[in-house]
Amino acid sequence: YPLAVLLDDDRHTISADLFVNGNIHAHTFEYDYEGREPNWCLGPDYVLLRDPIRRRAAETPPWRTPPETILVTLGGSDIQNTTPTVLRALDGLDTRLVVIVGPGFTNREAIRVAETEIDTPIHLLENPDDLPTQMFEADLAVSACGSSVYELFALGTPFVGLVQADNQRDIADVLRNEELATVLPM
């Protein structure tokens, strides 16, 4: 039987018929393989998107000028505790902030404190079932530089990227160098 391997780095020796890495920087790795060389599927053309993202990607985004809704989505856990800082930075904008709190967040209290300190309205959503819809309907997003950026690209939602983990640095570098998104320094 043919074997396909999906991996987003080059940490392991590959022994497969088909290898998929959908990251924007997938072609920069030096992959090791055993046996016959696999068929390579590298780059964003091979990103595996969830069904709701693929369905929404076929629609025209609501792009509003000036933006009415800014989505803040910093991963499943916000390990850098960046959400409160982002909220404070966006204070004073004539917009609505939709803030996604993932299942691994440990900084909910810091987010609630930031919410009381700013005037911009916040709609806090904990691990929403309709995240693809929230992403699609946002006029702009502030996002971690992980897999969410591929979903935002597919949906046509412009975003500002923030590196939240070491494995996001390569993605951020390509986004910045290719001028595909604004990526803020950490």
PDB file of C-alpha atoms in Angstrom:
ATOM      1  CA  TYR A   1       0.000   0.000   0.000  1.00  0.00           C
ATOM      2  CA  PRO A   2       1.269   3.514  -0.754  1.00  0.00           C
ATOM      3  CA  LEU A   3       2.202   5.546   2.309  1.00  0.00           C
ATOM      4  CA  ALA A   4       1.746   9.307   2.658  1.00  0.00           C
ATOM      5  CA  VAL A   5       3.408  11.338   5.416  1.00  0.00           C
ATOM      6  CA  LEU A   6       2.288  14.814   6.464  1.00  0.00           C
ATOM      7  CA  LEU A   7       4.845  16.765   8.458  1.00  0.00           C
ATOM      8  CA  ASP A   8       5.594  20.449   8.894  1.00  0.00           C
ATOM      9  CA  ASP A   9       9.353  20.258   9.483  1.00  0.00           C
ATOM     10  CA  ASP A  10      12.444  18.209   8.671  1.00  0.00           C
ATOM     11  CA  ARG A  11      13.140  16.570  12.059  1.00  0.00           C
ATOM     12  CA  HIS A  12      12.665  12.998  10.879  1.00  0.00           C
ATOM     13  CA  THR A  13      13.961  10.791   8.117  1.00  0.00           C
ATOM     14  CA  ILE A  14      11.156  10.127   5.656  1.00  0.00           C
ATOM     15  CA  SER A  15      10.257   6.691   4.398  1.00  0.00           C
ATOM     16  CA  ALA A  16       7.109   7.189   2.332  1.00  0.00           C
ATOM     17  CA  ASP A  17       5.735   7.278  -1.178  1.00  0.00           C
ATOM     18  CA  LEU A  18       4.276  10.767  -0.764  1.00  0.00           C
ATOM     19  CA  PHE A  19       5.463  13.561   1.522  1.00  0.00           C
ATOM     20  CA  VAL A  20       3.342  16.645   2.244  1.00  0.00           C
ATOM     21  CA  ASN A  21       4.464  19.838   3.962  1.00  0.00           C
ATOM     22  CA  GLY A  22       2.063  22.691   3.270  1.00  0.00           C
ATOM     23  CA  ASN A  23       4.090  25.404   4.982  1.00  0.00           C
ATOM     24  CA  ILE A  24       5.063  28.474   3.011  1.00  0.00           C
ATOM     25  CA  HIS A  25       8.732  27.714   3.737  1.00  0.00           C
ATOM     26  CA  ALA A  26       8.549  23.936   3.103  1.00  0.00           C
ATOM     27  CA  HIS A  27      10.935  24.129   0.155  1.00  0.00           C
ATOM     28  CA  THR A  28      13.734  25.531   2.374  1.00  0.00           C
ATOM     29  CA  PHE A  29      14.199  22.345   4.410  1.00  0.00           C
ATOM     30  CA  GLU A  30      16.777  19.670   3.663  1.00  0.00           C
ATOM     31  CA  TYR A  31      14.724  16.499   3.974  1.00  0.00           C
ATOM     32  CA  ASP A  32      16.364  13.128   4.570  1.00  0.00           C
ATOM     33  CA  TYR A  33      14.676  10.050   3.205  1.00  0.00           C
ATOM     34  CA  GLU A  34      15.283   6.305   3.146  1.00  0.00           C
ATOM     35  CA  GLY A  35      14.609   4.062   0.196  1.00  0.00           C
ATOM     36  CA  ARG A  36      12.968   5.460  -2.895  1.00  0.00           C
ATOM     37  CA  GLU A  37      12.577   9.247  -3.030  1.00  0.00           C
ATOM     38  CA  PRO A  38       9.003  10.241  -2.230  1.00  0.00           C
ATOM     39  CA  ASN A  39       6.795  12.407  -4.393  1.00  0.00           C
ATOM     40  CA  TRP A  40       7.159  15.855  -2.834  1.00  0.00           C
ATOM     41  CA  CYS A  41       4.127  18.053  -2.185  1.00  0.00           C
ATOM     42  CA  LEU A  42       5.676  21.179  -0.704  1.00  0.00           C
ATOM     43  CA  GLY A  43       4.224  24.619  -0.108  1.00  0.00           C
ATOM     44  CA  PRO A  44       0.855  26.292   0.457  1.00  0.00           C
ATOM     45  CA  ASP A  45      -0.764  24.594  -2.532  1.00  0.00           C
ATOM     46  CA  TYR A  46      -0.751  21.489  -0.327  1.00  0.00           C
ATOM     47  CA  VAL A  47      -2.102  22.971   2.919  1.00  0.00           C
ATOM     48  CA  LEU A  48      -4.860  20.769   4.267  1.00  0.00           C
ATOM     49  CA  LEU A  49      -7.719  23.127   5.061  1.00  0.00           C
ATOM     50  CA  ARG A  50     -10.762  22.228   7.123  1.00  0.00           C
ATOM     51  CA  ASP A  51     -14.042  21.829   5.198  1.00  0.00           C
ATOM     52  CA  PRO A  52     -15.632  25.015   6.608  1.00  0.00           C
ATOM     53  CA  ILE A  53     -12.589  27.023   5.493  1.00  0.00           C
ATOM     54  CA  ARG A  54     -12.670  25.527   1.988  1.00  0.00           C
ATOM     55  CA  ARG A  55     -16.400  26.247   1.654  1.00  0.00           C
ATOM     56  CA  ARG A  56     -16.024  29.858   2.840  1.00  0.00           C
ATOM     57  CA  ALA A  57     -12.972  30.386   0.627  1.00  0.00           C
ATOM     58  CA  ALA A  58     -15.240  30.139  -2.418  1.00  0.00           C
ATOM     59  CA  GLU A  59     -17.216  33.174  -1.210  1.00  0.00           C
ATOM     60  CA  THR A  60     -16.350  36.859  -1.576  1.00  0.00           C
ATOM     61  CA  PRO A  61     -15.137  38.361   1.719  1.00  0.00           C
ATOM     62  CA  PRO A  62     -17.134  41.290   3.149  1.00  0.00           C
ATOM     63  CA  TRP A  63     -14.169  43.741   3.030  1.00  0.00           C
ATOM     64  CA  ARG A  64     -15.306  46.976   4.662  1.00  0.00           C
ATOM     65  CA  THR A  65     -13.428  50.258   4.696  1.00  0.00           C
ATOM     66  CA  PRO A  66     -12.801  51.384   7.298  1.00  0.00           C
ATOM     67  CA  PRO A  67     -12.700  48.055   9.133  1.00  0.00           C
ATOM     68  CA  GLU A  68     -15.648  47.361  11.416  1.00  0.00           C
ATOM     69  CA  THR A  69     -14.409  44.131  12.987  1.00  0.00           C
ATOM     70  CA  ILE A  70     -10.908  43.079  14.008  1.00  0.00           C
ATOM     71  CA  LEU A  71     -10.383  39.449  14.976  1.00  0.00           C
ATOM     72  CA  VAL A  72      -7.688  38.620  17.545  1.00  0.00           C
ATOM     73  CA  THR A  73      -6.650  34.967  17.387  1.00  0.00           C
ATOM     74  CA  LEU A  74      -3.328  34.047  18.959  1.00  0.00           C
ATOM     75  CA  GLY A  75      -3.415  30.291  18.868  1.00  0.00           C
ATOM     76  CA  GLY A  76      -4.929  27.661  21.081  1.00  0.00           C
ATOM     77  CA  SER A  77      -3.054  28.782  24.183  1.00  0.00           C
ATOM     78  CA  ASP A  78      -1.469  32.257  23.715  1.00  0.00           C
ATOM     79  CA  ILE A  79       1.725  31.003  25.355  1.00  0.00           C
ATOM     80  CA  GLN A  80       3.293  34.478  25.204  1.00  0.00           C
ATOM     81  CA  ASN A  81       0.272  36.072  26.983  1.00  0.00           C
ATOM     82  CA  THR A  82       0.077  38.576  24.130  1.00  0.00           C
ATOM     83  CA  THR A  83      -3.708  39.006  23.871  1.00  0.00           C
ATOM     84  CA  PRO A  84      -3.952  41.672  26.632  1.00  0.00           C
ATOM     85  CA  THR A  85      -1.181  43.698  24.968  1.00  0.00           C
ATOM     86  CA  VAL A  86      -2.922  43.474  21.581  1.00  0.00           C
ATOM     87  CA  LEU A  87      -6.209  44.617  23.117  1.00  0.00           C
ATOM     88  CA  ARG A  88      -4.548  47.640  24.700  1.00  0.00           C
ATOM     89  CA  ALA A  89      -2.803  48.473  21.398  1.00  0.00           C
ATOM     90  CA  LEU A  90      -6.128  48.405  19.534  1.00  0.00           C
ATOM     91  CA  ASP A  91      -7.899  50.604  22.088  1.00  0.00           C
ATOM     92  CA  GLY A  92      -9.465  53.739  20.697  1.00  0.00           C
ATOM     93  CA  LEU A  93     -10.228  52.345  17.269  1.00  0.00           C
ATOM     94  CA  ASP A  94     -13.736  52.817  15.973  1.00  0.00           C
ATOM     95  CA  THR A  95     -14.219  49.100  15.545  1.00  0.00           C
ATOM     96  CA  ARG A  96     -15.373  45.981  17.335  1.00  0.00           C
ATOM     97  CA  LEU A  97     -12.836  43.442  18.586  1.00  0.00           C
ATOM     98  CA  VAL A  98     -13.647  39.753  18.384  1.00  0.00           C
ATOM     99  CA  VAL A  99     -11.229  37.935  20.671  1.00  0.00           C
ATOM    100  CA  ILE A 100     -10.778  34.193  20.350  1.00  0.00           C
ATOM    101  CA  VAL A 101      -9.729  32.373  23.509  1.00  0.00           C
ATOM    102  CA  GLY A 102      -8.482  28.889  22.718  1.00  0.00           C
ATOM    103  CA  PRO A 103      -8.845  25.788  24.891  1.00  0.00           C
ATOM    104  CA  GLY A 104      -5.302  26.065  26.314  1.00  0.00           C
ATOM    105  CA  PHE A 105      -5.463  29.712  27.404  1.00  0.00           C
ATOM    106  CA  THR A 106      -4.271  30.285  30.968  1.00  0.00           C
ATOM    107  CA  ASN A 107      -4.450  34.093  30.780  1.00  0.00           C
ATOM    108  CA  ARG A 108      -8.220  34.610  30.802  1.00  0.00           C
ATOM    109  CA  GLU A 109      -8.016  36.852  33.874  1.00  0.00           C
ATOM    110  CA  ALA A 110      -5.368  39.100  32.233  1.00  0.00           C
ATOM    111  CA  ILE A 111      -7.629  39.378  29.180  1.00  0.00           C
ATOM    112  CA  ARG A 112     -10.596  40.338  31.357  1.00  0.00           C
ATOM    113  CA  VAL A 113      -8.475  42.988  33.131  1.00  0.00           C
ATOM    114  CA  ALA A 114      -7.395  44.427  29.754  1.00  0.00           C
ATOM    115  CA  GLU A 115     -11.038  44.433  28.660  1.00  0.00           C
ATOM    116  CA  THR A 116     -11.941  46.689  31.620  1.00  0.00           C
ATOM    117  CA  GLU A 117      -9.096  49.083  30.788  1.00  0.00           C
ATOM    118  CA  ILE A 118     -10.070  49.866  27.198  1.00  0.00           C
ATOM    119  CA  ASP A 119     -12.991  51.610  25.536  1.00  0.00           C
ATOM    120  CA  THR A 120     -13.159  49.575  22.320  1.00  0.00           C
ATOM    121  CA  PRO A 121     -15.979  46.987  22.534  1.00  0.00           C
ATOM    122  CA  ILE A 122     -14.812  43.387  22.879  1.00  0.00           C
ATOM    123  CA  HIS A 123     -16.710  40.238  22.001  1.00  0.00           C
ATOM    124  CA  LEU A 124     -14.903  37.382  23.771  1.00  0.00           C
ATOM    125  CA  LEU A 125     -15.426  33.911  22.265  1.00  0.00           C
ATOM    126  CA  GLU A 126     -14.088  30.827  24.017  1.00  0.00           C
ATOM    127  CA  ASN A 127     -13.130  28.047  21.597  1.00  0.00           C
ATOM    128  CA  PRO A 128     -15.954  28.913  19.155  1.00  0.00           C
ATOM    129  CA  ASP A 129     -17.442  26.283  16.864  1.00  0.00           C
ATOM    130  CA  ASP A 130     -17.800  28.943  14.157  1.00  0.00           C
ATOM    131  CA  LEU A 131     -14.159  30.105  14.009  1.00  0.00           C
ATOM    132  CA  PRO A 132     -14.077  29.869  10.178  1.00  0.00           C
ATOM    133  CA  THR A 133     -17.088  32.212  10.024  1.00  0.00           C
ATOM    134  CA  GLN A 134     -15.494  34.602  12.523  1.00  0.00           C
ATOM    135  CA  MET A 135     -12.316  34.645  10.415  1.00  0.00           C
ATOM    136  CA  PHE A 136     -14.234  35.179   7.185  1.00  0.00           C
ATOM    137  CA  GLU A 137     -16.410  37.995   8.523  1.00  0.00           C
ATOM    138  CA  ALA A 138     -13.509  39.937  10.080  1.00  0.00           C
ATOM    139  CA  ASP A 139     -12.199  42.914   8.151  1.00  0.00           C
ATOM    140  CA  LEU A 140      -8.744  42.431   9.648  1.00  0.00           C
ATOM    141  CA  ALA A 141      -7.131  39.889  11.968  1.00  0.00           C
ATOM    142  CA  VAL A 142      -4.266  39.883  14.419  1.00  0.00           C
ATOM    143  CA  SER A 143      -3.038  36.301  14.314  1.00  0.00           C
ATOM    144  CA  ALA A 144      -0.275  34.043  15.515  1.00  0.00           C
ATOM    145  CA  CYS A 145       1.957  32.965  12.634  1.00  0.00           C
ATOM    146  CA  GLY A 146       0.883  29.329  12.751  1.00  0.00           C
ATOM    147  CA  SER A 147      -1.646  27.388  10.698  1.00  0.00           C
ATOM    148  CA  SER A 148      -4.281  30.108  11.108  1.00  0.00           C
ATOM    149  CA  VAL A 149      -2.433  32.298   8.612  1.00  0.00           C
ATOM    150  CA  TYR A 150      -3.132  29.773   5.852  1.00  0.00           C
ATOM    151  CA  GLU A 151      -6.814  29.816   6.743  1.00  0.00           C
ATOM    152  CA  LEU A 152      -6.856  33.626   6.743  1.00  0.00           C
ATOM    153  CA  PHE A 153      -5.156  33.646   3.328  1.00  0.00           C
ATOM    154  CA  ALA A 154      -7.703  31.184   1.944  1.00  0.00           C
ATOM    155  CA  LEU A 155     -10.558  33.319   3.282  1.00  0.00           C
ATOM    156  CA  GLY A 156      -9.101  36.568   1.959  1.00  0.00           C
ATOM    157  CA  THR A 157      -8.869  38.123   5.422  1.00  0.00           C
ATOM    158  CA  PRO A 158      -5.900  40.498   5.767  1.00  0.00           C
ATOM    159  CA  PHE A 159      -3.917  40.049   8.960  1.00  0.00           C
ATOM    160  CA  VAL A 160      -1.073  41.282  11.101  1.00  0.00           C
ATOM    161  CA  GLY A 161       1.109  38.403  12.271  1.00  0.00           C
ATOM    162  CA  LEU A 162       2.735  37.807  15.642  1.00  0.00           C
ATOM    163  CA  VAL A 163       5.213  35.038  16.375  1.00  0.00           C
ATOM    164  CA  GLN A 164       3.916  33.060  19.347  1.00  0.00           C
ATOM    165  CA  ALA A 165       6.257  30.051  19.183  1.00  0.00           C
ATOM    166  CA  ASP A 166       9.685  29.231  17.767  1.00  0.00           C
ATOM    167  CA  ASN A 167       8.214  27.036  15.016  1.00  0.00           C
ATOM    168  CA  GLN A 168       6.416  30.125  13.635  1.00  0.00           C
ATOM    169  CA  ARG A 169       9.587  32.146  12.972  1.00  0.00           C
ATOM    170  CA  ASP A 170      10.218  30.673   9.505  1.00  0.00           C
ATOM    171  CA  ILE A 171       6.619  31.349   8.467  1.00  0.00           C
ATOM    172  CA  ALA A 172       6.895  34.911   9.797  1.00  0.00           C
ATOM    173  CA  ASP A 173      10.169  35.488   7.929  1.00  0.00           C
ATOM    174  CA  VAL A 174       8.643  34.448   4.601  1.00  0.00           C
ATOM    175  CA  LEU A 175       5.497  36.527   5.209  1.00  0.00           C
ATOM    176  CA  ARG A 176       7.651  39.566   5.990  1.00  0.00           C
ATOM    177  CA  ASN A 177      10.268  39.065   3.251  1.00  0.00           C
ATOM    178  CA  GLU A 178       7.688  38.369   0.538  1.00  0.00           C
ATOM    179  CA  GLU A 179       5.529  41.272   1.798  1.00  0.00           C
ATOM    180  CA  LEU A 180       2.537  38.942   2.172  1.00  0.00           C
ATOM    181  CA  ALA A 181       1.612  40.312   5.601  1.00  0.00           C
ATOM    182  CA  THR A 182       2.771  42.716   8.237  1.00  0.00           C
ATOM    183  CA  VAL A 183       4.576  40.754  10.913  1.00  0.00           C
ATOM    184  CA  LEU A 184       5.368  42.575  14.124  1.00  0.00           C
ATOM    185  CA  PRO A 185       8.693  41.966  15.856  1.00  0.00           C
ATOM    186  CA  MET A 186       8.673  40.113  19.144  1.00  0.00           C
TER     187      MET A 186
END
